[in-house]
mmCIF file of C-alpha atoms in Angstrom:
data_model
loop_
_atom_site.group_PDB
_atom_site.id
_atom_site.type_symbol
_atom_site.label_atom_id
_atom_site.label_comp_id
_atom_site.label_asym_id
_atom_site.label_seq_id
_atom_site.Cartn_x
_atom_site.Cartn_y
_atom_site.Cartn_z
ATOM 1 C CA UNK A 1 136.458 169.002 -6.173
ATOM 2 C CA UNK A 2 136.727 170.175 -2.540
ATOM 3 C CA UNK A 3 133.275 168.753 -1.898
ATOM 4 C CA UNK A 4 134.380 165.361 -3.240
ATOM 5 C CA UNK A 5 137.372 165.267 -0.883
ATOM 6 C CA UNK A 6 135.162 166.328 2.073
ATOM 7 C CA UNK A 7 132.718 163.533 1.244
ATOM 8 C CA UNK A 8 135.570 161.000 0.913
ATOM 9 C CA UNK A 9 137.081 161.857 4.309
ATOM 10 C CA UNK A 10 133.630 161.789 5.960
ATOM 11 C CA UNK A 11 132.928 158.314 4.665
ATOM 12 C CA UNK A 12 136.411 157.108 5.676
ATOM 13 C CA UNK A 13 135.906 158.419 9.217
ATOM 14 C CA UNK A 14 132.556 156.642 9.508
ATOM 15 C CA UNK A 15 134.105 153.377 8.330
ATOM 16 C CA UNK A 16 136.920 153.667 10.887
ATOM 17 C CA UNK A 17 134.490 154.440 13.726
ATOM 18 C CA UNK A 18 132.191 151.608 12.642
ATOM 19 C CA UNK A 19 135.126 149.180 12.472
ATOM 20 C CA UNK A 20 136.332 150.168 15.935
ATOM 21 C CA UNK A 21 132.831 149.697 17.353
ATOM 22 C CA UNK A 22 132.604 146.234 15.792
ATOM 23 C CA UNK A 23 135.913 145.147 17.301
ATOM 24 C CA UNK A 24 134.801 146.364 20.727
ATOM 25 C CA UNK A 25 131.514 144.471 20.517
ATOM 26 C CA UNK A 26 133.315 141.282 19.454
ATOM 27 C CA UNK A 27 135.755 141.657 22.356
ATOM 28 C CA UNK A 28 132.931 142.141 24.837
ATOM 29 C CA UNK A 29 131.064 139.175 23.354
ATOM 30 C CA UNK A 30 134.176 137.001 23.573
ATOM 31 C CA UNK A 31 134.677 138.015 27.206
ATOM 32 C CA UNK A 32 131.045 137.163 27.987
ATOM 33 C CA UNK A 33 131.344 133.759 26.270
ATOM 34 C CA UNK A 34 134.613 133.079 28.101
ATOM 35 C CA UNK A 35 133.130 134.086 31.454
ATOM 36 C CA UNK A 36 130.039 132.021 30.763
ATOM 37 C CA UNK A 37 132.218 129.049 29.827
ATOM 38 C CA UNK A 38 134.337 129.417 32.966
ATOM 39 C CA UNK A 39 131.223 129.646 35.125
ATOM 40 C CA UNK A 40 129.764 126.634 33.369
ATOM 41 C CA UNK A 41 132.986 124.640 33.829
ATOM 42 C CA UNK A 42 133.198 125.683 37.464
ATOM 43 C CA UNK A 43 129.575 124.669 37.923
ATOM 44 C CA UNK A 44 130.314 121.352 36.261
ATOM 45 C CA UNK A 45 133.287 120.896 38.575
ATOM 46 C CA UNK A 46 131.158 121.601 41.645
ATOM 47 C CA UNK A 47 128.371 119.353 40.377
ATOM 48 C CA UNK A 48 130.875 116.663 39.461
ATOM 49 C CA UNK A 49 132.491 116.867 42.907
ATOM 50 C CA UNK A 50 129.067 116.627 44.535
ATOM 51 C CA UNK A 51 128.298 113.604 42.398
ATOM 52 C CA UNK A 52 131.608 111.997 43.412
ATOM 53 C CA UNK A 53 130.967 112.696 47.084
ATOM 54 C CA UNK A 54 127.415 111.350 46.760
ATOM 55 C CA UNK A 55 128.633 108.255 44.938
ATOM 56 C CA UNK A 56 131.301 107.723 47.567
ATOM 57 C CA UNK A 57 128.753 108.092 50.344
ATOM 58 C CA UNK A 58 126.195 105.795 48.774
ATOM 59 C CA UNK A 59 128.672 103.347 47.281
ATOM 60 C CA UNK A 60 130.945 102.922 50.268
ATOM 61 C CA UNK A 61 128.935 100.079 51.758
ATOM 62 C CA UNK A 62 128.312 97.008 49.649
ATOM 63 C CA UNK A 63 129.474 98.487 46.337
ATOM 64 C CA UNK A 64 131.968 95.918 45.143
ATOM 65 C CA UNK A 65 132.013 96.962 41.464
ATOM 66 C CA UNK A 66 135.587 98.280 41.352
ATOM 67 C CA UNK A 67 136.865 95.381 43.448
ATOM 68 C CA UNK A 68 135.287 92.856 41.075
ATOM 69 C CA UNK A 69 136.714 94.648 38.037
ATOM 70 C CA UNK A 70 140.166 94.619 39.599
ATOM 71 C CA UNK A 71 139.848 90.918 40.458
ATOM 72 C CA UNK A 72 138.848 90.042 36.893
ATOM 73 C CA UNK A 73 141.784 91.966 35.466
ATOM 74 C CA UNK A 74 144.257 90.570 37.989
ATOM 75 C CA UNK A 75 143.201 86.924 37.592
ATOM 76 C CA UNK A 76 142.231 87.103 33.892
ATOM 77 C CA UNK A 77 138.966 85.484 34.927
ATOM 78 C CA UNK A 78 135.301 86.290 34.443
ATOM 79 C CA UNK A 79 133.152 87.156 37.462
ATOM 80 C CA UNK A 80 129.415 86.761 37.884
ATOM 81 C CA UNK A 81 127.513 87.869 40.989
ATOM 82 C CA UNK A 82 125.534 84.987 42.494
ATOM 83 C CA UNK A 83 124.274 86.600 45.700
ATOM 84 C CA UNK A 84 124.563 89.884 47.619
ATOM 85 C CA UNK A 85 123.696 90.862 51.188
ATOM 86 C CA UNK A 86 123.829 94.362 52.674
ATOM 87 C CA UNK A 87 122.168 93.581 56.008
ATOM 88 C CA UNK A 88 124.752 94.512 58.629
ATOM 89 C CA UNK A 89 125.701 92.117 61.422
ATOM 90 C CA UNK A 90 127.448 93.438 64.562
ATOM 91 C CA UNK A 91 129.388 91.661 67.302
ATOM 92 C CA UNK A 92 129.880 93.684 70.517
ATOM 93 C CA UNK A 93 132.921 93.074 72.724
ATOM 94 C CA UNK A 94 132.801 95.352 75.781
ATOM 95 C CA UNK A 95 133.490 98.559 73.861
ATOM 96 C CA UNK A 96 135.052 97.056 70.731
ATOM 97 C CA UNK A 97 132.768 96.099 67.848
ATOM 98 C CA UNK A 98 133.194 94.173 64.630
ATOM 99 C CA UNK A 99 130.580 94.578 61.928
ATOM 100 C CA UNK A 100 130.055 92.641 58.732
ATOM 101 C CA UNK A 101 128.757 95.541 56.659
ATOM 102 C CA UNK A 102 128.015 93.686 53.422
ATOM 103 C CA UNK A 103 129.233 90.828 51.260
ATOM 104 C CA UNK A 104 128.858 89.395 47.792
ATOM 105 C CA UNK A 105 129.351 85.879 46.433
ATOM 106 C CA UNK A 106 130.899 85.656 42.976
ATOM 107 C CA UNK A 107 131.393 82.886 40.503
ATOM 108 C CA UNK A 108 134.939 83.361 39.163
ATOM 109 C CA UNK A 109 135.562 81.332 36.015
ATOM 110 C CA UNK A 110 138.480 80.529 33.716
ATOM 111 C CA UNK A 111 141.153 82.403 35.661
ATOM 112 C CA UNK A 112 144.932 82.070 35.323
ATOM 113 C CA UNK A 113 146.588 78.968 36.757
ATOM 114 C CA UNK A 114 148.804 81.223 38.911
ATOM 115 C CA UNK A 115 145.777 81.634 41.212
ATOM 116 C CA UNK A 116 144.721 77.975 41.319
ATOM 117 C CA UNK A 117 146.309 76.904 44.626
ATOM 118 C CA UNK A 118 143.849 78.617 47.025
ATOM 119 C CA UNK A 119 141.059 77.372 44.734
ATOM 120 C CA UNK A 120 141.975 73.706 45.357
ATOM 121 C CA UNK A 121 144.137 73.641 42.229
ATOM 122 C CA UNK A 122 141.161 74.530 40.043
ATOM 123 C CA UNK A 123 140.738 77.465 37.664
ATOM 124 C CA UNK A 124 136.985 77.770 38.177
ATOM 125 C CA UNK A 125 135.301 78.515 41.471
ATOM 126 C CA UNK A 126 133.893 81.285 43.570
ATOM 127 C CA UNK A 127 134.867 84.134 45.881
ATOM 128 C CA UNK A 128 133.112 85.821 48.775
ATOM 129 C CA UNK A 129 134.132 89.464 49.143
ATOM 130 C CA UNK A 130 133.213 90.772 52.587
ATOM 131 C CA UNK A 131 133.433 94.292 53.997
ATOM 132 C CA UNK A 132 134.246 94.480 57.713
ATOM 133 C CA UNK A 133 134.558 97.398 60.126
ATOM 134 C CA UNK A 134 136.392 97.195 63.458
ATOM 135 C CA UNK A 135 135.650 100.028 65.918
ATOM 136 C CA UNK A 136 137.275 100.875 69.233
ATOM 137 C CA UNK A 137 134.765 102.832 71.330
ATOM 138 C CA UNK A 138 137.010 102.784 74.393
ATOM 139 C CA UNK A 139 139.198 105.623 75.644
ATOM 140 C CA UNK A 140 142.281 103.407 75.445
ATOM 141 C CA UNK A 141 144.159 101.638 72.672
ATOM 142 C CA UNK A 142 143.476 97.967 71.972
ATOM 143 C CA UNK A 143 144.936 95.357 69.653
ATOM 144 C CA UNK A 144 142.920 93.467 67.094
ATOM 145 C CA UNK A 145 144.021 90.646 64.805
ATOM 146 C CA UNK A 146 141.361 90.208 62.079
ATOM 147 C CA UNK A 147 141.480 86.423 61.716
ATOM 148 C CA UNK A 148 137.995 85.981 60.303
ATOM 149 C CA UNK A 149 138.069 82.304 59.353
ATOM 150 C CA UNK A 150 135.086 81.016 57.381
ATOM 151 C CA UNK A 151 133.730 77.490 57.599
ATOM 152 C CA UNK A 152 130.641 75.417 56.865
ATOM 153 C CA UNK A 153 129.244 72.039 57.827
ATOM 154 C CA UNK A 154 131.611 69.331 56.632
ATOM 155 C CA UNK A 155 134.323 71.756 55.526
ATOM 156 C CA UNK A 156 137.752 70.145 55.454
ATOM 157 C CA UNK A 157 139.553 73.389 56.134
ATOM 158 C CA UNK A 158 139.015 76.922 57.394
ATOM 159 C CA UNK A 159 138.895 79.526 54.626
ATOM 160 C CA UNK A 160 140.967 82.677 55.070
ATOM 161 C CA UNK A 161 141.721 85.869 53.187
ATOM 162 C CA UNK A 162 143.765 85.653 49.970
ATOM 163 C CA UNK A 163 145.912 88.747 49.469
ATOM 164 C CA UNK A 164 146.397 88.344 45.698
ATOM 165 C CA UNK A 165 142.798 89.037 44.684
ATOM 166 C CA UNK A 166 142.461 92.701 45.766
ATOM 167 C CA UNK A 167 144.711 95.712 46.204
ATOM 168 C CA UNK A 168 146.641 95.345 49.450
ATOM 169 C CA UNK A 169 145.777 98.829 50.697
ATOM 170 C CA UNK A 170 142.056 97.944 50.624
ATOM 171 C CA UNK A 171 142.364 94.756 52.659
ATOM 172 C CA UNK A 172 141.602 94.639 56.381
ATOM 173 C CA UNK A 173 144.556 92.326 57.060
ATOM 174 C CA UNK A 174 146.831 95.048 55.714
ATOM 175 C CA UNK A 175 145.230 97.850 57.717
ATOM 176 C CA UNK A 176 145.483 95.818 60.933
ATOM 177 C CA UNK A 177 148.697 93.848 60.553
ATOM 178 C CA UNK A 178 152.046 93.009 62.204
ATOM 179 C CA UNK A 179 153.500 96.167 60.646
ATOM 180 C CA UNK A 180 151.371 98.291 63.013
ATOM 181 C CA UNK A 181 151.173 95.690 65.812
ATOM 182 C CA UNK A 182 147.432 95.270 65.094
ATOM 183 C CA UNK A 183 146.954 98.559 66.942
ATOM 184 C CA UNK A 184 143.457 100.024 67.048
ATOM 185 C CA UNK A 185 143.681 103.420 68.715
ATOM 186 C CA UNK A 186 141.126 104.826 71.128
ATOM 187 C CA UNK A 187 138.078 105.981 69.164
ATOM 188 C CA UNK A 188 139.452 104.609 65.891
ATOM 189 C CA UNK A 189 137.401 102.763 63.272
ATOM 190 C CA UNK A 190 138.964 100.725 60.455
ATOM 191 C CA UNK A 191 137.119 99.373 57.406
ATOM 192 C CA UNK A 192 138.555 96.890 54.945
ATOM 193 C CA UNK A 193 137.839 93.913 52.715
ATOM 194 C CA UNK A 194 138.319 90.178 53.043
ATOM 195 C CA UNK A 195 138.200 87.523 50.308
ATOM 196 C CA UNK A 196 137.295 83.851 50.708
ATOM 197 C CA UNK A 197 138.123 81.608 47.692
ATOM 198 C CA UNK A 198 136.393 78.323 46.836
ATOM 199 C CA UNK A 199 137.305 75.824 44.179
ATOM 200 C CA UNK A 200 134.432 74.714 41.959
ATOM 201 C CA UNK A 201 133.730 71.585 44.022
ATOM 202 C CA UNK A 202 133.725 73.422 47.340
ATOM 203 C CA UNK A 203 131.547 76.165 45.875
ATOM 204 C CA UNK A 204 128.906 73.593 44.920
ATOM 205 C CA UNK A 205 129.046 72.122 48.429
ATOM 206 C CA UNK A 206 128.582 75.409 50.246
ATOM 207 C CA UNK A 207 125.807 76.499 47.872
ATOM 208 C CA UNK A 208 123.932 73.283 48.608
ATOM 209 C CA UNK A 209 124.268 73.986 52.325
ATOM 210 C CA UNK A 210 123.196 77.603 51.595
ATOM 211 C CA UNK A 211 124.979 79.160 54.609
ATOM 212 C CA UNK A 212 128.474 79.516 56.049
ATOM 213 C CA UNK A 213 129.805 80.932 59.308
ATOM 214 C CA UNK A 214 132.662 83.296 60.151
ATOM 215 C CA UNK A 215 134.572 83.277 63.437
ATOM 216 C CA UNK A 216 135.066 86.656 65.114
ATOM 217 C CA UNK A 217 137.967 86.697 67.610
ATOM 218 C CA UNK A 218 137.951 88.891 70.704
ATOM 219 C CA UNK A 219 140.099 92.021 70.962
ATOM 220 C CA UNK A 220 143.203 92.157 73.158
ATOM 221 C CA UNK A 221 143.976 94.677 75.882
ATOM 222 C CA UNK A 222 147.716 93.935 75.794
ATOM 223 C CA UNK A 223 149.741 93.456 72.619
ATOM 224 C CA UNK A 224 150.382 89.798 71.915
ATOM 225 C CA UNK A 225 148.709 88.548 75.095
ATOM 226 C CA UNK A 226 145.663 86.447 74.262
ATOM 227 C CA UNK A 227 145.081 85.839 77.967
ATOM 228 C CA UNK A 228 143.634 89.361 78.268
ATOM 229 C CA UNK A 229 140.659 89.331 75.881
ATOM 230 C CA UNK A 230 138.201 92.193 75.619
ATOM 231 C CA UNK A 231 134.767 90.626 75.309
ATOM 232 C CA UNK A 232 134.179 87.191 73.824
ATOM 233 C CA UNK A 233 134.607 85.514 70.482
ATOM 234 C CA UNK A 234 131.610 85.727 68.190
ATOM 235 C CA UNK A 235 130.239 84.432 64.931
ATOM 236 C CA UNK A 236 128.483 85.741 61.838
ATOM 237 C CA UNK A 237 126.248 83.615 59.628
ATOM 238 C CA UNK A 238 126.377 84.258 55.888
ATOM 239 C CA UNK A 239 123.455 83.257 53.698
ATOM 240 C CA UNK A 240 124.681 82.435 50.196
ATOM 241 C CA UNK A 241 121.437 82.153 48.250
ATOM 242 C CA UNK A 242 117.710 82.703 48.677
ATOM 243 C CA UNK A 243 117.304 79.413 50.520
ATOM 244 C CA UNK A 244 120.062 80.408 52.921
ATOM 245 C CA UNK A 245 118.499 83.799 53.553
ATOM 246 C CA UNK A 246 115.189 82.139 54.417
ATOM 247 C CA UNK A 247 116.970 79.702 56.733
ATOM 248 C CA UNK A 248 118.859 82.469 58.525
ATOM 249 C CA UNK A 249 115.637 84.419 59.009
ATOM 250 C CA UNK A 250 113.798 81.363 60.361
ATOM 251 C CA UNK A 251 116.687 80.499 62.688
ATOM 252 C CA UNK A 252 116.421 83.852 64.436
ATOM 253 C CA UNK A 253 113.534 82.403 66.442
ATOM 254 C CA UNK A 254 115.675 79.611 67.914
ATOM 255 C CA UNK A 255 118.106 79.586 70.832
ATOM 256 C CA UNK A 256 121.718 79.774 69.717
ATOM 257 C CA UNK A 257 122.820 76.199 70.384
ATOM 258 C CA UNK A 258 125.402 74.532 68.140
ATOM 259 C CA UNK A 259 122.708 72.956 65.980
ATOM 260 C CA UNK A 260 121.813 76.475 64.914
ATOM 261 C CA UNK A 261 125.229 78.146 64.912
ATOM 262 C CA UNK A 262 126.957 75.310 63.036
ATOM 263 C CA UNK A 263 124.081 74.828 60.580
ATOM 264 C CA UNK A 264 123.754 71.141 61.459
ATOM 265 C CA UNK A 265 120.315 70.781 59.943
ATOM 266 C CA UNK A 266 116.737 72.028 59.968
ATOM 267 C CA UNK A 267 114.707 72.884 63.053
ATOM 268 C CA UNK A 268 110.921 73.100 63.223
ATOM 269 C CA UNK A 269 109.332 74.559 66.348
ATOM 270 C CA UNK A 270 106.919 72.228 68.145
ATOM 271 C CA UNK A 271 106.418 73.952 71.484
ATOM 272 C CA UNK A 272 108.037 76.743 73.493
ATOM 273 C CA UNK A 273 107.714 78.871 76.604
ATOM 274 C CA UNK A 274 109.435 82.207 77.239
ATOM 275 C CA UNK A 275 109.992 84.492 80.259
ATOM 276 C CA UNK A 276 109.173 81.767 82.789
ATOM 277 C CA UNK A 277 111.135 83.398 85.615
ATOM 278 C CA UNK A 278 111.336 80.494 88.090
ATOM 279 C CA UNK A 279 114.457 80.755 90.294
ATOM 280 C CA UNK A 280 116.510 78.722 92.740
ATOM 281 C CA UNK A 281 119.639 79.516 94.733
ATOM 282 C CA UNK A 282 122.775 77.386 94.358
ATOM 283 C CA UNK A 283 125.411 78.793 96.681
ATOM 284 C CA UNK A 284 126.186 82.319 95.540
ATOM 285 C CA UNK A 285 124.472 81.827 92.173
ATOM 286 C CA UNK A 286 120.815 82.486 91.405
ATOM 287 C CA UNK A 287 119.625 80.089 88.683
ATOM 288 C CA UNK A 288 116.547 81.225 86.754
ATOM 289 C CA UNK A 289 114.636 79.142 84.234
ATOM 290 C CA UNK A 290 114.001 81.618 81.415
ATOM 291 C CA UNK A 291 112.459 79.416 78.732
ATOM 292 C CA UNK A 292 112.581 76.287 76.579
ATOM 293 C CA UNK A 293 111.988 75.115 73.014
ATOM 294 C CA UNK A 294 110.978 71.702 71.689
ATOM 295 C CA UNK A 295 111.976 71.420 68.022
ATOM 296 C CA UNK A 296 111.772 68.687 65.422
ATOM 297 C CA UNK A 297 115.268 68.283 64.015
ATOM 298 C CA UNK A 298 116.392 66.908 60.659
ATOM 299 C CA UNK A 299 120.190 66.716 60.400
ATOM 300 C CA UNK A 300 121.818 67.554 57.079
ATOM 301 C CA UNK A 301 123.718 64.987 55.035
ATOM 302 C CA UNK A 302 127.048 65.777 56.661
ATOM 303 C CA UNK A 303 125.764 65.573 60.245
ATOM 304 C CA UNK A 304 123.371 62.638 59.785
ATOM 305 C CA UNK A 305 125.933 59.962 60.818
ATOM 306 C CA UNK A 306 126.149 61.535 64.282
ATOM 307 C CA UNK A 307 122.449 60.809 64.838
ATOM 308 C CA UNK A 308 122.285 57.348 63.279
ATOM 309 C CA UNK A 309 120.873 55.788 66.473
ATOM 310 C CA UNK A 310 117.695 57.899 66.224
ATOM 311 C CA UNK A 311 115.876 55.903 63.557
ATOM 312 C CA UNK A 312 112.405 57.173 64.488
ATOM 313 C CA UNK A 313 113.179 60.858 64.166
ATOM 314 C CA UNK A 314 114.619 63.467 66.508
ATOM 315 C CA UNK A 315 113.158 66.069 68.842
ATOM 316 C CA UNK A 316 115.524 68.515 70.535
ATOM 317 C CA UNK A 317 114.784 70.242 73.815
ATOM 318 C CA UNK A 318 116.865 73.387 74.357
ATOM 319 C CA UNK A 319 116.507 75.010 77.795
ATOM 320 C CA UNK A 320 117.628 78.533 78.575
ATOM 321 C CA UNK A 321 118.791 79.557 82.068
ATOM 322 C CA UNK A 322 120.035 82.871 83.421
ATOM 323 C CA UNK A 323 122.784 82.702 86.043
ATOM 324 C CA UNK A 324 123.350 85.626 88.408
ATOM 325 C CA UNK A 325 126.831 85.085 89.822
ATOM 326 C CA UNK A 326 127.286 86.830 93.187
ATOM 327 C CA UNK A 327 130.263 84.660 94.108
ATOM 328 C CA UNK A 328 133.994 85.278 93.821
ATOM 329 C CA UNK A 329 134.631 82.576 91.171
ATOM 330 C CA UNK A 330 133.877 82.615 87.461
ATOM 331 C CA UNK A 331 131.347 80.038 86.248
ATOM 332 C CA UNK A 332 132.634 77.729 83.507
ATOM 333 C CA UNK A 333 129.788 77.252 81.041
ATOM 334 C CA UNK A 334 131.438 74.358 79.207
ATOM 335 C CA UNK A 335 131.668 72.381 82.476
ATOM 336 C CA UNK A 336 128.006 72.636 83.466
ATOM 337 C CA UNK A 337 125.875 69.493 83.362
ATOM 338 C CA UNK A 338 122.153 68.790 83.399
ATOM 339 C CA UNK A 339 119.622 65.958 83.478
ATOM 340 C CA UNK A 340 116.127 65.628 81.993
ATOM 341 C CA UNK A 341 113.533 63.301 83.545
ATOM 342 C CA UNK A 342 110.580 62.273 81.343
ATOM 343 C CA UNK A 343 107.524 59.991 81.410
ATOM 344 C CA UNK A 344 106.489 61.094 84.908
ATOM 345 C CA UNK A 345 109.911 60.293 86.352
ATOM 346 C CA UNK A 346 110.376 56.805 84.907
ATOM 347 C CA UNK A 347 113.039 57.708 82.276
ATOM 348 C CA UNK A 348 115.888 60.188 82.126
ATOM 349 C CA UNK A 349 118.720 61.430 79.906
ATOM 350 C CA UNK A 350 121.667 63.815 80.255
ATOM 351 C CA UNK A 351 122.419 67.054 78.457
ATOM 352 C CA UNK A 352 124.382 66.821 75.194
ATOM 353 C CA UNK A 353 127.475 69.009 75.441
ATOM 354 C CA UNK A 354 128.409 68.239 71.822
ATOM 355 C CA UNK A 355 125.396 70.274 70.713
ATOM 356 C CA UNK A 356 126.445 73.376 72.663
ATOM 357 C CA UNK A 357 128.862 76.041 71.505
ATOM 358 C CA UNK A 358 130.765 76.600 74.765
ATOM 359 C CA UNK A 359 134.536 76.539 75.068
ATOM 360 C CA UNK A 360 136.915 76.660 78.023
ATOM 361 C CA UNK A 361 136.975 80.468 78.025
ATOM 362 C CA UNK A 362 133.190 80.890 77.983
ATOM 363 C CA UNK A 363 132.580 82.171 81.504
ATOM 364 C CA UNK A 364 130.207 84.179 83.638
ATOM 365 C CA UNK A 365 132.565 86.339 85.653
ATOM 366 C CA UNK A 366 132.173 87.007 89.367
ATOM 367 C CA UNK A 367 129.582 89.719 89.959
ATOM 368 C CA UNK A 368 127.997 89.338 86.524
ATOM 369 C CA UNK A 369 124.987 87.602 84.974
ATOM 370 C CA UNK A 370 124.779 85.534 81.835
ATOM 371 C CA UNK A 371 122.933 82.942 79.786
ATOM 372 C CA UNK A 372 123.379 79.188 79.977
ATOM 373 C CA UNK A 373 121.842 76.791 77.444
ATOM 374 C CA UNK A 374 121.381 73.063 77.903
ATOM 375 C CA UNK A 375 120.164 70.681 75.198
ATOM 376 C CA UNK A 376 118.684 67.177 75.169
ATOM 377 C CA UNK A 377 118.050 64.704 72.322
ATOM 378 C CA UNK A 378 114.678 62.908 72.394
ATOM 379 C CA UNK A 379 113.382 60.033 70.300
ATOM 380 C CA UNK A 380 110.624 61.581 68.185
ATOM 381 C CA UNK A 381 108.324 58.547 68.271
ATOM 382 C CA UNK A 382 108.444 58.252 72.045
ATOM 383 C CA UNK A 383 108.017 62.019 72.398
ATOM 384 C CA UNK A 384 104.902 62.012 70.213
ATOM 385 C CA UNK A 385 103.292 58.864 71.632
ATOM 386 C CA UNK A 386 104.294 59.003 75.299
ATOM 387 C CA UNK A 387 106.257 61.946 76.640
ATOM 388 C CA UNK A 388 104.777 65.159 75.279
ATOM 389 C CA UNK A 389 101.600 65.030 77.377
ATOM 390 C CA UNK A 390 103.415 64.110 80.606
ATOM 391 C CA UNK A 391 105.681 66.060 82.931
ATOM 392 C CA UNK A 392 109.251 67.026 82.079
ATOM 393 C CA UNK A 393 111.699 67.848 84.854
ATOM 394 C CA UNK A 394 115.089 69.445 84.242
ATOM 395 C CA UNK A 395 117.917 69.376 86.789
ATOM 396 C CA UNK A 396 120.888 71.758 86.575
ATOM 397 C CA UNK A 397 124.036 71.811 88.664
ATOM 398 C CA UNK A 398 126.123 71.745 90.672
ATOM 399 C CA UNK A 399 127.699 75.063 89.707
ATOM 400 C CA UNK A 400 131.285 74.624 88.509
ATOM 401 C CA UNK A 401 134.043 77.188 88.133
ATOM 402 C CA UNK A 402 136.503 77.515 85.247
ATOM 403 C CA UNK A 403 138.584 74.614 86.602
ATOM 404 C CA UNK A 404 135.413 72.464 86.864
ATOM 405 C CA UNK A 405 135.485 72.630 90.667
ATOM 406 C CA UNK A 406 132.131 72.455 92.465
ATOM 407 C CA UNK A 407 131.370 75.872 94.033
ATOM 408 C CA UNK A 408 127.783 75.156 95.122
ATOM 409 C CA UNK A 409 128.518 72.313 97.575
ATOM 410 C CA UNK A 410 126.859 69.715 95.370
ATOM 411 C CA UNK A 411 123.499 71.489 95.280
ATOM 412 C CA UNK A 412 121.306 71.258 92.173
ATOM 413 C CA UNK A 413 118.245 73.138 90.976
ATOM 414 C CA UNK A 414 115.168 71.293 89.660
ATOM 415 C CA UNK A 415 112.485 72.873 87.465
ATOM 416 C CA UNK A 416 109.331 71.414 85.996
ATOM 417 C CA UNK A 417 108.655 72.397 82.394
#
């Protein structure tokens, strides 16, 4: 009997020890699983954060997905991407720059009537979403009002940002606004979005033209004083389809007269000369003939009435000069005049100011150098049959200041092309 009890207690002890060992192993296993899970979750968090940072870095320029989704939800419309462009354009203004980083053109259809007014009272149309960056590289504060008006040939109005289509905090006009006096601090860079709405009819018009242009105003050194600009106004050209992209690329070869900048029609290069380097002195200004371009020009439908007198076709001659101003007066580019003599001196014509992009404030300051373009309209038939194989002589001057006063004592420079 004693042996039975000894055997019973021995077996009971073994069971207890075995049970304790099992619990310990399960506890250790649970701890290992928990630790492994925590490490895995932490790894996932790190990986996820890296993915977010990478997505933010790669998606920050030209990724309009969230903006489009928001616009669809806000307007109750349906968006379709028609064209995208991520090729940056930059306008420099003496230490302040504006860049068009990217843009996308959307078709926005069947949206709520609450949004119809900026779409010409229509509920179908399109929207350009553009991403701009304004940077102050100077060591002083400046003031910048982002009035980036968009237009195109024949447009009946200038298109501006509509605040209702995107979150306010993402819009450039909110980041640089009256609430902060349009202040752009020294070294500061601000990025934001701009939206341009088109009703269905206007969308069809601009797509047929294939390009549009955006005005870029100069920065201001003093708050509210537009008489103290930093740099000059500029312009960006937006291609809106494949045809527009091809046109913009082709136009890079041409001088930036108004025919090009305002998309007045098609140019085809006939003849050009670059880096000529012939100079003449007019008072305190050295005038250098840099180059010229003869181009065949076909005006678009909107601009055609302006050229109705040229029934035999049009050839444009654009001449580029460099002016080195050593005088004490600024040179007013919009006031300059020129004359072209053709057919070995037997015929002449004057420069066409309407085809140049100069305004009253386009100047070459005292002590600085700058470009001056002059443009002439030629009858294509006469150019082909008579003029092109004979001498051309261009006359420029006298030099005029901002108030259109002669500062070269009536002297003119003459160059043979």
